[in-house]
Short mmCIF file of C-alpha atoms in Angstrom, two decimals:
data_model
loop_
_atom_site.label_atom_id
_atom_site.label_comp_id
_atom_site.label_asym_id
_atom_site.label_seq_id
_atom_site.Cartn_x
_atom_site.Cartn_y
_atom_site.Cartn_z
CA MET L 1 62.60 -43.16 10.00
CA ILE L 2 63.54 -44.46 6.51
CA ASP L 3 64.58 -47.75 7.70
CA GLU L 4 60.94 -48.43 8.96
CA SER L 5 59.11 -51.02 7.16
CA PRO L 6 55.87 -50.43 5.60
CA LEU L 7 53.96 -52.71 8.38
CA GLU L 8 55.83 -50.37 10.95
CA LEU L 9 54.64 -47.23 9.42
CA LEU L 10 51.07 -48.69 9.14
CA ILE L 11 51.24 -49.51 13.00
CA GLN L 12 52.24 -46.14 13.87
CA GLU L 13 49.39 -44.31 11.79
CA THR L 14 46.54 -42.90 13.89
CA GLU L 15 43.70 -45.35 14.20
CA GLN L 16 40.42 -43.72 13.46
CA ILE L 17 36.83 -44.56 12.24
CA ASN L 18 35.52 -42.60 9.23
CA PRO L 19 33.27 -39.87 10.71
CA ALA L 20 30.58 -40.48 8.25
CA ILE L 21 30.08 -43.95 9.98
CA LEU L 22 29.69 -42.43 13.36
CA LEU L 23 27.45 -39.51 12.15
CA ALA L 24 25.16 -42.32 10.41
CA GLU L 25 24.96 -44.12 13.69
CA GLN L 26 23.93 -40.82 15.38
CA PHE L 27 21.32 -39.91 12.80
CA MET L 28 19.80 -43.46 13.03
CA ARG L 29 19.30 -43.09 16.78
CA ARG L 30 17.51 -39.79 16.32
CA ASP L 31 13.85 -39.14 15.29
CA ALA L 32 13.43 -38.19 11.75
CA ALA L 33 10.53 -35.84 12.78
CA ASN L 34 12.91 -33.62 14.86
CA LEU L 35 14.20 -31.61 11.94
CA LEU L 36 17.89 -30.79 11.76
CA SER L 37 18.85 -27.09 12.19
CA ALA L 38 20.79 -25.11 9.49
CA GLU L 39 23.97 -25.40 11.50
CA GLU L 40 23.56 -29.26 12.09
CA ILE L 41 23.19 -29.65 8.35
CA LYS L 42 26.10 -27.57 7.73
CA ARG L 43 28.24 -29.60 10.15
CA ALA L 44 27.08 -32.87 8.57
CA ASP L 45 27.90 -31.57 5.11
CA GLU L 46 31.60 -30.86 6.44
CA ILE L 47 31.83 -34.49 7.95
CA LEU L 48 30.52 -35.76 4.59
CA HIS L 49 33.31 -34.11 2.93
CA ILE L 50 35.89 -35.41 5.35
CA GLY L 51 34.44 -38.91 5.01
CA GLU L 52 34.44 -38.60 1.21
CA MET L 53 38.15 -37.44 1.22
CA GLU L 54 38.93 -40.48 3.46
CA ILE L 55 37.20 -42.90 1.24
CA GLU L 56 39.04 -41.61 -1.89
CA MET L 57 42.35 -41.77 -0.02
CA LEU L 58 41.74 -45.41 0.85
CA GLN L 59 40.71 -46.25 -2.55
CA ARG L 60 43.99 -44.92 -4.02
CA HIS L 61 46.05 -46.76 -1.49
CA LEU L 62 44.05 -49.99 -2.30
CA THR L 63 44.61 -49.55 -6.01
CA ALA L 64 48.39 -48.80 -5.40
CA PHE L 65 48.40 -52.05 -3.00
CA VAL L 66 46.86 -54.19 -5.85
CA ARG L 67 49.46 -52.86 -8.30
CA LEU L 68 52.24 -54.07 -6.11
CA PRO L 69 54.25 -56.98 -7.48
CA ALA L 70 53.80 -60.38 -5.20
CA SER L 71 57.03 -61.04 -3.30
CA PRO L 72 57.52 -64.55 -1.58
CA SER L 73 57.58 -64.49 2.34
CA VAL L 74 60.59 -66.06 3.97
CA ARG L 75 58.43 -67.88 6.29
CA ILE L 76 55.99 -70.71 4.92
CA PRO L 77 52.60 -70.21 7.07
CA PRO L 78 51.60 -73.31 8.88
CA GLY L 79 49.50 -75.59 6.74
CA PHE L 80 51.60 -75.04 3.44
CA MET Y 1 -2.82 -62.53 2.31
CA SER Y 2 -6.16 -62.33 4.30
CA VAL Y 3 -4.10 -62.76 7.53
CA LEU Y 4 -1.90 -60.08 6.49
CA LEU Y 5 -4.70 -57.67 5.74
CA THR Y 6 -6.38 -58.47 9.20
CA GLN Y 7 -3.08 -57.64 10.86
CA ARG Y 8 -2.63 -54.45 9.25
CA PRO Y 9 -4.39 -52.26 11.56
CA LEU Y 10 -1.78 -53.20 14.20
CA LEU Y 11 0.99 -51.52 12.09
CA SER Y 12 -0.55 -48.27 11.73
CA GLY Y 13 -0.21 -45.22 13.55
CA ARG Y 14 2.58 -44.73 16.39
CA PHE Y 15 3.22 -48.32 16.47
CA GLY Y 16 3.76 -48.82 12.81
CA GLU Y 17 6.07 -45.89 12.67
CA ARG Y 18 8.19 -47.01 15.34
CA LEU Y 19 8.31 -50.61 13.60
CA SER Y 20 9.47 -48.98 10.40
CA ARG Y 21 12.12 -47.18 12.16
CA SER Y 22 13.28 -50.18 13.75
CA LEU Y 23 13.42 -52.10 10.62
CA GLU Y 24 15.29 -49.14 9.12
CA TYR Y 25 17.88 -49.36 11.90
CA LEU Y 26 18.31 -53.10 11.60
CA ARG Y 27 18.82 -52.79 7.90
CA PHE Y 28 21.45 -50.05 8.44
CA LYS Y 29 23.27 -52.11 10.94
CA ALA Y 30 23.14 -55.12 8.89
CA ARG Y 31 24.59 -53.17 5.64
CA SER Y 32 26.33 -50.00 6.91
CA GLN Y 33 29.31 -51.01 8.67
CA ASN Y 34 31.33 -49.57 5.91
CA ALA Y 35 32.28 -46.01 5.15
CA ILE Y 36 30.74 -45.80 1.61
CA ALA Y 37 27.38 -47.08 2.76
CA ALA Y 38 27.39 -44.77 5.70
CA HIS Y 39 28.38 -41.89 3.52
CA ASN Y 40 25.51 -42.61 1.29
CA TYR Y 41 23.14 -42.72 4.18
CA VAL Y 42 24.26 -39.50 5.60
CA ALA Y 43 23.64 -37.91 2.44
CA ALA Y 44 20.25 -39.33 2.06
CA VAL Y 45 19.45 -38.07 5.56
CA ILE Y 46 20.48 -34.53 4.80
CA SER Y 47 18.64 -34.63 1.69
CA GLU Y 48 15.37 -35.83 3.33
CA GLN Y 49 15.91 -33.25 6.08
CA GLN Y 50 16.02 -30.61 3.54
CA LYS Y 51 12.80 -31.64 1.81
CA TYR Y 52 10.99 -31.90 5.21
CA ALA Y 53 12.09 -28.16 6.01
CA ILE Y 54 10.70 -27.22 2.65
CA TYR Y 55 7.32 -29.28 3.29
CA ARG Y 56 7.09 -27.61 6.73
CA GLU Y 57 7.81 -23.97 5.29
CA MET Y 58 5.63 -24.19 2.05
CA PHE Y 59 2.70 -26.19 3.36
CA PRO Y 60 2.55 -25.85 7.05
CA LYS Y 61 -1.23 -26.75 7.49
CA GLU Y 62 -0.74 -30.07 5.63
CA TRP Y 63 2.48 -30.74 7.65
CA ALA Y 64 0.55 -30.26 10.75
CA CYS Y 65 -2.11 -32.59 9.58
CA SER Y 66 0.15 -35.23 8.04
CA THR Y 67 0.32 -38.81 9.40
CA ALA Y 68 2.68 -39.91 6.31
CA SER Y 69 5.70 -41.93 7.72
CA PHE Y 70 9.14 -40.52 8.08
CA TYR Y 71 10.58 -44.01 7.44
CA THR Y 72 8.31 -46.22 5.39
CA ARG Y 73 9.29 -45.78 1.66
CA GLY Y 74 6.48 -44.32 -0.51
CA TYR Y 75 5.70 -44.76 -4.23
CA TYR Y 76 9.22 -43.15 -5.12
CA GLN Y 77 10.95 -45.76 -3.21
CA LYS Y 78 14.12 -43.61 -2.61
CA TYR Y 79 12.02 -41.28 -0.34
CA SER Y 80 9.90 -41.91 2.71
CA GLU Y 81 6.04 -41.45 2.48
CA ARG Y 82 6.22 -38.05 3.93
CA ILE Y 83 8.50 -36.84 1.20
CA ASN Y 84 6.35 -38.50 -1.53
CA GLU Y 85 3.49 -36.38 0.19
CA LEU Y 86 5.64 -33.34 -0.56
CA PHE Y 87 6.06 -34.33 -4.17
CA ASN Y 88 2.33 -34.72 -4.66
CA LEU Y 89 1.58 -31.32 -2.97
CA VAL Y 90 4.07 -29.56 -5.22
CA ASN Y 91 2.44 -31.43 -8.29
CA GLY Y 92 -1.04 -30.53 -7.24
CA LYS Y 93 -0.53 -27.03 -5.96
CA CYS Y 94 2.57 -25.51 -7.69
CA PHE Y 95 3.30 -27.08 -11.08
CA PRO Y 96 3.12 -30.47 -12.86
CA LEU Y 97 6.21 -32.00 -11.12
CA LEU Y 98 5.23 -35.62 -11.56
CA ASP Y 99 3.82 -35.67 -15.15
CA TYR Y 100 5.86 -36.49 -18.35
CA TRP Y 101 8.79 -38.84 -17.42
CA TYR Y 102 8.26 -39.58 -13.72
CA ASN Y 103 6.27 -42.48 -13.70
CA ASP Y 104 8.90 -45.01 -12.53
CA PRO Y 105 8.99 -45.65 -8.65
CA ASP Y 106 12.91 -45.83 -9.03
CA ASN Y 107 12.84 -42.12 -10.18
CA GLU Y 108 15.03 -39.63 -8.10
CA LEU Y 109 13.60 -36.01 -7.86
CA ASP Y 110 16.56 -34.32 -6.11
CA ASN Y 111 17.25 -33.01 -9.58
CA PHE Y 112 14.30 -32.93 -11.92
CA ALA Y 113 13.24 -31.88 -15.48
CA ILE Y 114 10.10 -30.12 -16.52
CA GLY Y 115 7.96 -31.09 -19.21
CA PRO Y 116 7.59 -28.45 -22.21
CA MET Y 117 4.41 -26.44 -22.69
CA ASN Y 118 5.10 -25.23 -25.93
CA ILE Y 119 5.15 -27.19 -29.34
CA GLY Y 120 8.61 -28.60 -30.51
CA LEU Y 121 8.25 -27.31 -34.05
CA CYS Y 122 11.39 -29.10 -35.42
CA CYS Y 123 10.03 -32.57 -34.43
CA GLU Y 124 6.47 -32.62 -33.41
CA GLU Y 125 3.52 -33.30 -35.85
CA ILE Y 126 1.35 -30.18 -35.18
CA ASP Y 127 -2.33 -30.92 -34.60
CA PHE Y 128 -3.55 -27.53 -35.70
CA GLU Y 129 -7.01 -28.41 -34.57
CA SER Y 130 -6.03 -28.48 -30.95
CA ILE Y 131 -3.93 -25.25 -30.80
CA HIS Y 132 -4.81 -21.66 -30.50
CA ILE Y 133 -5.99 -20.41 -33.95
CA SER Y 134 -3.46 -17.40 -33.53
CA TYR Y 135 -0.56 -19.90 -32.91
CA ALA Y 136 -1.58 -21.97 -35.94
CA ALA Y 137 -1.59 -18.84 -38.05
CA ALA Y 138 1.90 -17.91 -36.97
CA VAL Y 139 3.23 -21.28 -38.08
CA VAL Y 140 3.02 -20.06 -41.72
CA PHE Y 141 6.50 -18.30 -40.80
CA TYR Y 142 8.16 -21.58 -39.98
CA TYR Y 143 6.20 -24.50 -41.61
CA PRO Y 144 4.24 -22.43 -44.39
CA ASP Y 145 2.86 -25.69 -46.24
CA ASP Y 146 1.13 -27.27 -43.25
CA ALA Y 147 -0.07 -24.00 -41.91
CA TRP Y 148 -1.57 -22.73 -45.09
CA ASP Y 149 -3.24 -26.07 -45.65
CA PHE Y 150 -4.80 -25.61 -42.42
CA LEU Y 151 -5.59 -22.04 -42.87
CA ASN Y 152 -7.16 -22.83 -46.23
CA TYR Y 153 -9.41 -25.42 -44.86
CA ARG Y 154 -10.39 -23.18 -41.92
CA PHE Y 155 -10.88 -19.84 -43.54
CA GLN Y 156 -10.44 -20.38 -47.24
CA VAL Y 157 -7.50 -18.36 -47.52
CA SER Y 158 -4.08 -19.21 -49.27
CA ALA Y 159 -0.49 -17.72 -49.70
CA ASP Y 160 -1.32 -16.11 -52.78
CA ASP Y 161 -3.87 -13.63 -51.04
CA PHE Y 162 -1.14 -12.33 -48.93
CA PRO Y 163 2.42 -10.40 -49.35
CA ALA Y 164 5.33 -12.79 -49.64
CA ILE Y 165 6.92 -13.82 -46.22
CA SER Y 166 10.29 -12.57 -45.71
CA SER Y 167 12.64 -15.67 -44.74
CA ASP Y 168 13.79 -13.87 -41.55
CA PRO Y 169 11.51 -11.63 -39.31
CA HIS Y 170 12.43 -8.01 -39.04
CA PRO Y 171 14.42 -7.34 -35.99
CA ASP Y 172 11.78 -5.08 -34.45
CA VAL Y 173 9.38 -7.97 -34.10
CA TRP Y 174 11.37 -8.92 -30.91
CA GLU Y 175 11.09 -5.54 -29.16
CA ARG Y 176 8.96 -5.90 -26.09
CA ASP Y 177 6.57 -3.09 -26.48
CA GLY Y 178 3.51 -4.97 -25.32
CA ASN Y 179 1.58 -5.90 -28.67
CA LEU Y 180 0.28 -9.40 -28.87
CA PHE Y 181 1.85 -10.16 -32.27
CA GLY Y 182 5.27 -9.64 -30.58
CA HIS Y 183 4.28 -11.92 -27.73
CA LEU Y 184 2.90 -14.62 -30.26
CA LEU Y 185 6.06 -14.68 -32.06
CA ARG Y 186 8.17 -14.87 -29.14
CA LEU Y 187 6.22 -17.79 -27.88
CA ILE Y 188 6.25 -19.64 -31.27
CA ASP Y 189 10.00 -18.82 -31.40
CA HIS Y 190 10.55 -20.41 -27.77
CA SER Y 191 12.19 -17.10 -26.75
CA THR Y 192 9.88 -15.89 -23.96
CA GLY Y 193 12.52 -16.36 -21.25
CA ASN Y 194 10.13 -18.77 -19.55
CA PRO Y 195 11.52 -22.44 -19.16
CA TRP Y 196 8.20 -23.89 -19.46
CA LEU Y 197 7.58 -22.13 -22.85
CA ASP Y 198 11.17 -22.14 -24.08
CA ASN Y 199 11.80 -25.95 -23.26
CA SER Y 200 11.32 -28.46 -26.02
CA CYS Y 201 11.67 -32.11 -26.51
CA CYS Y 202 14.15 -31.50 -29.23
CA GLN Y 203 16.91 -30.03 -26.85
CA PRO Y 204 18.67 -31.56 -23.93
CA ALA Y 205 16.38 -31.04 -20.62
CA ASP Y 206 17.27 -28.24 -18.26
CA TRP Y 207 17.69 -29.73 -14.53
CA PHE Y 208 16.33 -28.06 -11.58
CA GLN Y 209 17.46 -28.77 -8.09
CA PHE Y 210 14.66 -29.36 -5.55
CA ASP Y 211 14.85 -26.69 -3.23
CA ARG Y 212 12.29 -24.11 -2.02
CA GLU Y 213 13.66 -21.10 -4.20
CA THR Y 214 13.48 -23.25 -7.37
CA ILE Y 215 9.93 -24.61 -6.60
CA GLU Y 216 8.69 -20.99 -5.91
CA ASP Y 217 10.32 -19.66 -9.15
CA LEU Y 218 8.94 -22.58 -11.18
CA SER Y 219 5.31 -22.16 -9.87
CA LYS Y 220 5.46 -18.53 -10.83
CA GLU Y 221 6.82 -19.14 -14.32
CA TYR Y 222 4.26 -22.04 -14.74
CA ASN Y 223 1.46 -19.62 -13.86
CA ASP Y 224 2.96 -16.99 -16.36
CA ALA Y 225 3.21 -19.76 -18.95
CA LEU Y 226 -0.61 -20.40 -18.51
CA ALA Y 227 -1.15 -16.65 -18.73
CA ALA Y 228 0.74 -16.50 -22.03
CA TYR Y 229 -1.73 -18.80 -23.61
CA GLU Y 230 -4.60 -17.11 -22.05
CA LYS Y 231 -3.38 -13.85 -23.73
CA LEU Y 232 -3.87 -15.42 -27.30
CA LYS Y 233 -7.49 -15.84 -26.79
CA PRO Y 234 -8.50 -12.17 -27.69
CA LEU Y 235 -5.97 -12.42 -30.68
CA ASP Y 236 -7.89 -15.78 -31.52
CA GLU Y 237 -11.12 -13.94 -31.61
CA LEU Y 238 -9.83 -11.10 -33.73
CA ILE Y 239 -8.54 -13.58 -36.45
CA GLU Y 240 -11.77 -15.65 -36.29
CA ALA Y 241 -13.72 -12.28 -36.80
CA ASP Y 242 -11.53 -11.16 -39.58
CA PRO Y 243 -9.05 -13.67 -40.67
CA ARG Y 244 -7.69 -11.86 -43.71
CA LYS Y 245 -7.17 -8.48 -42.09
CA MET Y 246 -5.52 -10.05 -39.14
CA LEU Y 247 -3.21 -12.47 -41.34
CA SER Y 248 -2.40 -9.64 -43.51
CA ALA Y 249 -1.44 -7.30 -40.30
CA LEU Y 250 0.70 -10.48 -38.73
CA ILE Y 251 2.67 -10.86 -42.10
CA ASP Y 252 3.25 -7.08 -42.39
CA PHE Y 253 4.46 -7.34 -38.68
CA TRP Y 254 6.98 -10.11 -39.41
CA ASN Y 255 8.26 -8.42 -42.74
CA THR Y 256 8.35 -4.91 -41.21
CA GLY Y 257 8.28 -4.90 -37.47
CA LYS Y 258 5.52 -2.36 -37.61
CA LEU Y 259 1.68 -2.38 -36.84
CA ALA Y 260 -0.87 -0.62 -38.83
CA ASP Y 261 -2.19 2.29 -36.45
CA ASP Y 262 -5.84 0.77 -36.15
CA LEU Y 263 -4.22 -2.63 -35.10
CA ARG Y 264 -1.85 -1.14 -32.75
CA LEU Y 265 -4.86 0.47 -30.84
CA ILE Y 266 -6.74 -2.91 -30.80
CA LEU Y 267 -3.80 -4.94 -29.71
CA THR Y 268 -2.54 -2.65 -27.22
CA LYS Y 269 -6.08 -2.36 -25.68
CA VAL Y 270 -6.29 -6.12 -25.41
CA GLU Y 271 -2.81 -6.40 -24.04
CA ASP Y 272 -3.92 -3.68 -21.29
CA LEU Y 273 -7.02 -5.86 -20.44
CA ASN Y 274 -4.78 -9.01 -20.16
CA ASP Y 275 -2.39 -7.31 -17.79
CA LYS Y 276 -5.16 -5.93 -15.55
CA GLU Y 277 -6.59 -9.41 -15.23
#
């Protein structure tokens, strides 16, 4: 486990779409005149919370990634 | 422009609503394939749905008759025409929601502030001619120079005609025993417990959430605030009829917390009448 590269760790992660994107698509396809029930609003609030946590986590990772020192590649990409 | 105007009827009604909905979907597809935009959109939908529920519960007849769009943006551009209609209904039937600061189409009303119905004594210039005479009389306790000038002009009385005024009121004046002088002093002191009357421009605004419970509470308190000013009318009449006697009694009440027996009877009777109204 400890010998795995960051890329390998990344590849092993579960691939998923932020649930807020899926719910937004779902909301877009429904008629606004059909009001949401209290249960649906509660569920949507939960999904919003999960989506928000995921956004914050990604932003933290992005900030950490930007702070990493640059390191030269052993291979020169074609064209350079 | 004339071409657009002649085509406008085609965009109204059911077709117009479907077109608006389609445009909203296209805008969503064009901008919303990222989590933050989707998150904001879902939050907006939930907020709108909660307002639709408020509209339907509080104004069922208007909801049933409404043709306002769920998709086209209204004057307040963050909200649909239907929600704008709700804001106007609250403004017209409950309390002045859209007066004061809300004249910008970019305003958000999910959390809103209410405008004060009382005079901010510390920073407003008091227009004595336009306020209740009883209120003007009680300003002698806070800004005596201006108030005595007005009372002298109006009734030809001056501070020298009356007992000296204590720097602080007697603690008993705040007791809620139902007399009009106490009511007047609580009103002018901004200590009624009613947000419409206790708010002032000099302090940070209280913020209210746009939900049914808050709207109903603020409606009731708005009517109570109007009634609080109505209650001053009999006191105004008593002061007009005998300014020296009533000003003297008001100053005594401030200094001692007590009412003369004959006045207690009069003011309590007036208060009873107001309560019955």
